[in-house]
Amino acid sequence: MSTNAWANAREMYARDNCAQQMGIEIQEMGEGFARLTMTITTAMLNGHQTCHGGQLFTLADTAFAYACNSQGLAAVASGCSIDFVRPGKAGDTLTAIAQVRTQGRQTGVYDIEIINQDEKTIALFRGRSHRIGTTLSGAKL
């Protein structure tokens, strides 16, 4: 198990086909913290020509995953909620900032804010994590 947040993020990203396909990039990592970016493409737009909520959810959920796995202990979501504050548009560069609020032995709570390039809030997400008893590489604890 590595407690190096960047090493853990690189290990996860190498297997994270979804994040790679969506163009999500890791900008900053720390213990219980992740900052990821994604540029909205036309393929991510809904019928209103704004970013589909599912795309926003995926960006927030991905930042949540990297933050709650940053200590090298495998964790999954046990629940989450999202509030969509304003729309994202094609060409916008979004940043998801994930921060731990509390992390116990097995469960944690993380807040994620998605902002655009003008630093306007696009969405607010809260995730609850559960550690599954292994390291990121699958070794039993």
PDB file of C-alpha atoms in Angstrom:
ATOM      1  CA  MET A   1       0.000   0.000   0.000  1.00  0.00           C
ATOM      2  CA  SER A   2       1.281   3.447  -0.920  1.00  0.00           C
ATOM      3  CA  THR A   3       0.336   6.559   1.007  1.00  0.00           C
ATOM      4  CA  ASN A   4       1.606   8.681  -1.896  1.00  0.00           C
ATOM      5  CA  ALA A   5      -1.533  10.248  -3.377  1.00  0.00           C
ATOM      6  CA  TRP A   6       0.032  10.820  -6.823  1.00  0.00           C
ATOM      7  CA  ALA A   7       1.274   7.224  -7.057  1.00  0.00           C
ATOM      8  CA  ASN A   8      -2.173   5.949  -6.083  1.00  0.00           C
ATOM      9  CA  ALA A   9      -3.849   8.235  -8.635  1.00  0.00           C
ATOM     10  CA  ARG A  10      -1.524   7.037 -11.408  1.00  0.00           C
ATOM     11  CA  GLU A  11      -2.275   3.419 -10.480  1.00  0.00           C
ATOM     12  CA  MET A  12      -6.019   4.047 -10.668  1.00  0.00           C
ATOM     13  CA  TYR A  13      -5.889   6.166 -13.832  1.00  0.00           C
ATOM     14  CA  ALA A  14      -3.998   3.451 -15.725  1.00  0.00           C
ATOM     15  CA  ARG A  15      -7.121   1.248 -15.337  1.00  0.00           C
ATOM     16  CA  ASP A  16      -9.743   4.038 -15.537  1.00  0.00           C
ATOM     17  CA  ASN A  17     -11.054   3.671 -19.078  1.00  0.00           C
ATOM     18  CA  CYS A  18     -14.044   5.919 -18.392  1.00  0.00           C
ATOM     19  CA  ALA A  19     -11.964   8.890 -17.196  1.00  0.00           C
ATOM     20  CA  GLN A  20      -9.547   8.473 -20.080  1.00  0.00           C
ATOM     21  CA  GLN A  21     -12.328   8.293 -22.696  1.00  0.00           C
ATOM     22  CA  MET A  22     -14.044  11.393 -21.268  1.00  0.00           C
ATOM     23  CA  GLY A  23     -10.801  13.374 -21.331  1.00  0.00           C
ATOM     24  CA  ILE A  24     -10.689  13.758 -17.551  1.00  0.00           C
ATOM     25  CA  GLU A  25      -7.222  14.773 -16.406  1.00  0.00           C
ATOM     26  CA  ILE A  26      -5.691  14.765 -12.930  1.00  0.00           C
ATOM     27  CA  GLN A  27      -4.290  18.185 -12.035  1.00  0.00           C
ATOM     28  CA  GLU A  28      -3.509  17.905  -8.334  1.00  0.00           C
ATOM     29  CA  MET A  29      -3.542  15.195  -5.677  1.00  0.00           C
ATOM     30  CA  GLY A  30      -3.156  15.114  -1.908  1.00  0.00           C
ATOM     31  CA  GLU A  31      -4.322  12.959   0.962  1.00  0.00           C
ATOM     32  CA  GLY A  32      -8.126  13.152   0.821  1.00  0.00           C
ATOM     33  CA  PHE A  33      -7.954  15.666  -2.020  1.00  0.00           C
ATOM     34  CA  ALA A  34      -8.173  15.615  -5.817  1.00  0.00           C
ATOM     35  CA  ARG A  35      -8.475  18.283  -8.514  1.00  0.00           C
ATOM     36  CA  LEU A  36      -9.506  16.983 -11.948  1.00  0.00           C
ATOM     37  CA  THR A  37     -10.425  18.780 -15.178  1.00  0.00           C
ATOM     38  CA  MET A  38     -12.550  17.996 -18.213  1.00  0.00           C
ATOM     39  CA  THR A  39     -13.434  20.036 -21.283  1.00  0.00           C
ATOM     40  CA  ILE A  40     -17.042  19.784 -22.439  1.00  0.00           C
ATOM     41  CA  THR A  41     -17.256  18.455 -25.994  1.00  0.00           C
ATOM     42  CA  THR A  42     -20.288  18.573 -28.285  1.00  0.00           C
ATOM     43  CA  ALA A  43     -20.734  14.826 -27.676  1.00  0.00           C
ATOM     44  CA  MET A  44     -21.466  15.673 -23.999  1.00  0.00           C
ATOM     45  CA  LEU A  45     -24.388  18.012 -24.787  1.00  0.00           C
ATOM     46  CA  ASN A  46     -28.030  17.179 -24.154  1.00  0.00           C
ATOM     47  CA  GLY A  47     -31.117  18.333 -26.101  1.00  0.00           C
ATOM     48  CA  HIS A  48     -30.843  21.807 -24.547  1.00  0.00           C
ATOM     49  CA  GLN A  49     -27.272  22.085 -25.870  1.00  0.00           C
ATOM     50  CA  THR A  50     -25.875  22.151 -22.333  1.00  0.00           C
ATOM     51  CA  CYS A  51     -23.678  19.568 -20.661  1.00  0.00           C
ATOM     52  CA  HIS A  52     -25.673  16.462 -19.785  1.00  0.00           C
ATOM     53  CA  GLY A  53     -26.077  16.007 -16.020  1.00  0.00           C
ATOM     54  CA  GLY A  54     -24.692  12.488 -16.305  1.00  0.00           C
ATOM     55  CA  GLN A  55     -21.414  13.876 -17.630  1.00  0.00           C
ATOM     56  CA  LEU A  56     -21.218  16.328 -14.712  1.00  0.00           C
ATOM     57  CA  PHE A  57     -22.025  13.516 -12.292  1.00  0.00           C
ATOM     58  CA  THR A  58     -19.266  11.366 -13.789  1.00  0.00           C
ATOM     59  CA  LEU A  59     -16.678  14.140 -13.429  1.00  0.00           C
ATOM     60  CA  ALA A  60     -17.658  14.724  -9.778  1.00  0.00           C
ATOM     61  CA  ASP A  61     -17.802  10.993  -9.039  1.00  0.00           C
ATOM     62  CA  THR A  62     -14.366  10.503 -10.569  1.00  0.00           C
ATOM     63  CA  ALA A  63     -12.852  13.289  -8.445  1.00  0.00           C
ATOM     64  CA  PHE A  64     -14.554  11.691  -5.421  1.00  0.00           C
ATOM     65  CA  ALA A  65     -13.033   8.314  -6.303  1.00  0.00           C
ATOM     66  CA  TYR A  66      -9.518   9.713  -6.575  1.00  0.00           C
ATOM     67  CA  ALA A  67      -9.810  11.625  -3.298  1.00  0.00           C
ATOM     68  CA  CYS A  68     -11.237   8.715  -1.284  1.00  0.00           C
ATOM     69  CA  ASN A  69      -8.650   6.269  -2.687  1.00  0.00           C
ATOM     70  CA  SER A  70      -5.719   8.669  -2.269  1.00  0.00           C
ATOM     71  CA  GLN A  71      -4.321   6.818   0.755  1.00  0.00           C
ATOM     72  CA  GLY A  72      -4.007   3.565  -1.182  1.00  0.00           C
ATOM     73  CA  LEU A  73      -6.912   1.864   0.611  1.00  0.00           C
ATOM     74  CA  ALA A  74      -9.571   0.727  -1.855  1.00  0.00           C
ATOM     75  CA  ALA A  75     -12.859   2.551  -1.340  1.00  0.00           C
ATOM     76  CA  VAL A  76     -16.144   2.618  -3.245  1.00  0.00           C
ATOM     77  CA  ALA A  77     -19.169   4.898  -3.119  1.00  0.00           C
ATOM     78  CA  SER A  78     -21.900   3.921  -0.689  1.00  0.00           C
ATOM     79  CA  GLY A  79     -24.077   6.882  -1.656  1.00  0.00           C
ATOM     80  CA  CYS A  80     -23.992  10.341  -3.135  1.00  0.00           C
ATOM     81  CA  SER A  81     -26.065  13.328  -4.181  1.00  0.00           C
ATOM     82  CA  ILE A  82     -25.584  16.143  -6.664  1.00  0.00           C
ATOM     83  CA  ASP A  83     -27.082  19.595  -7.088  1.00  0.00           C
ATOM     84  CA  PHE A  84     -26.848  21.169 -10.540  1.00  0.00           C
ATOM     85  CA  VAL A  85     -26.358  24.912 -10.037  1.00  0.00           C
ATOM     86  CA  ARG A  86     -25.838  26.250 -13.576  1.00  0.00           C
ATOM     87  CA  PRO A  87     -25.306  24.742 -17.026  1.00  0.00           C
ATOM     88  CA  GLY A  88     -22.004  23.942 -18.648  1.00  0.00           C
ATOM     89  CA  LYS A  89     -21.554  24.699 -22.327  1.00  0.00           C
ATOM     90  CA  ALA A  90     -19.496  23.224 -25.148  1.00  0.00           C
ATOM     91  CA  GLY A  91     -15.881  24.304 -24.825  1.00  0.00           C
ATOM     92  CA  ASP A  92     -16.087  25.022 -21.091  1.00  0.00           C
ATOM     93  CA  THR A  93     -13.207  23.640 -19.058  1.00  0.00           C
ATOM     94  CA  LEU A  94     -14.593  22.237 -15.821  1.00  0.00           C
ATOM     95  CA  THR A  95     -12.630  21.607 -12.662  1.00  0.00           C
ATOM     96  CA  ALA A  96     -13.839  19.181  -9.991  1.00  0.00           C
ATOM     97  CA  ILE A  97     -12.324  19.810  -6.564  1.00  0.00           C
ATOM     98  CA  ALA A  98     -12.810  16.938  -4.109  1.00  0.00           C
ATOM     99  CA  GLN A  99     -12.078  17.341  -0.414  1.00  0.00           C
ATOM    100  CA  VAL A 100     -12.492  14.940   2.496  1.00  0.00           C
ATOM    101  CA  ARG A 101     -14.798  16.183   5.255  1.00  0.00           C
ATOM    102  CA  THR A 102     -14.400  13.162   7.528  1.00  0.00           C
ATOM    103  CA  GLN A 103     -12.674   9.803   7.077  1.00  0.00           C
ATOM    104  CA  GLY A 104     -13.072   7.033   9.607  1.00  0.00           C
ATOM    105  CA  ARG A 105     -11.647   3.532   9.580  1.00  0.00           C
ATOM    106  CA  GLN A 106     -14.195   2.374   6.984  1.00  0.00           C
ATOM    107  CA  THR A 107     -16.486   5.245   5.978  1.00  0.00           C
ATOM    108  CA  GLY A 108     -15.917   8.783   4.815  1.00  0.00           C
ATOM    109  CA  VAL A 109     -17.725  11.864   3.554  1.00  0.00           C
ATOM    110  CA  TYR A 110     -16.340  13.968   0.688  1.00  0.00           C
ATOM    111  CA  ASP A 111     -17.535  17.228  -0.870  1.00  0.00           C
ATOM    112  CA  ILE A 112     -16.915  17.996  -4.526  1.00  0.00           C
ATOM    113  CA  GLU A 113     -17.458  21.307  -6.272  1.00  0.00           C
ATOM    114  CA  ILE A 114     -17.417  21.615 -10.054  1.00  0.00           C
ATOM    115  CA  ILE A 115     -16.473  25.051 -11.335  1.00  0.00           C
ATOM    116  CA  ASN A 116     -15.993  26.417 -14.843  1.00  0.00           C
ATOM    117  CA  GLN A 117     -13.087  28.415 -16.236  1.00  0.00           C
ATOM    118  CA  ASP A 118     -14.700  31.588 -14.831  1.00  0.00           C
ATOM    119  CA  GLU A 119     -14.723  29.972 -11.354  1.00  0.00           C
ATOM    120  CA  LYS A 120     -18.535  29.860 -11.342  1.00  0.00           C
ATOM    121  CA  THR A 121     -20.062  26.883  -9.556  1.00  0.00           C
ATOM    122  CA  ILE A 122     -21.661  24.394 -11.945  1.00  0.00           C
ATOM    123  CA  ALA A 123     -22.527  21.586  -9.490  1.00  0.00           C
ATOM    124  CA  LEU A 124     -22.127  20.489  -5.876  1.00  0.00           C
ATOM    125  CA  PHE A 125     -21.719  16.795  -5.041  1.00  0.00           C
ATOM    126  CA  ARG A 126     -21.451  14.963  -1.737  1.00  0.00           C
ATOM    127  CA  GLY A 127     -20.170  11.404  -1.682  1.00  0.00           C
ATOM    128  CA  ARG A 128     -20.095   8.794   1.050  1.00  0.00           C
ATOM    129  CA  SER A 129     -17.325   6.207   0.800  1.00  0.00           C
ATOM    130  CA  HIS A 130     -16.801   2.721   2.171  1.00  0.00           C
ATOM    131  CA  ARG A 131     -13.401   1.039   2.360  1.00  0.00           C
ATOM    132  CA  ILE A 132     -13.574  -2.549   1.121  1.00  0.00           C
ATOM    133  CA  GLY A 133     -10.686  -4.109   3.050  1.00  0.00           C
ATOM    134  CA  THR A 134      -8.016  -4.189   0.344  1.00  0.00           C
ATOM    135  CA  THR A 135      -5.330  -1.937  -1.053  1.00  0.00           C
ATOM    136  CA  LEU A 136      -5.713  -0.430  -4.535  1.00  0.00           C
ATOM    137  CA  SER A 137      -3.674  -3.320  -5.924  1.00  0.00           C
ATOM    138  CA  GLY A 138      -6.090  -5.812  -4.348  1.00  0.00           C
ATOM    139  CA  ALA A 139      -3.985  -7.045  -1.430  1.00  0.00           C
ATOM    140  CA  LYS A 140      -6.050  -7.968   1.635  1.00  0.00           C
ATOM    141  CA  LEU A 141      -5.528  -5.861   4.714  1.00  0.00           C
TER     142      LEU A 141
END
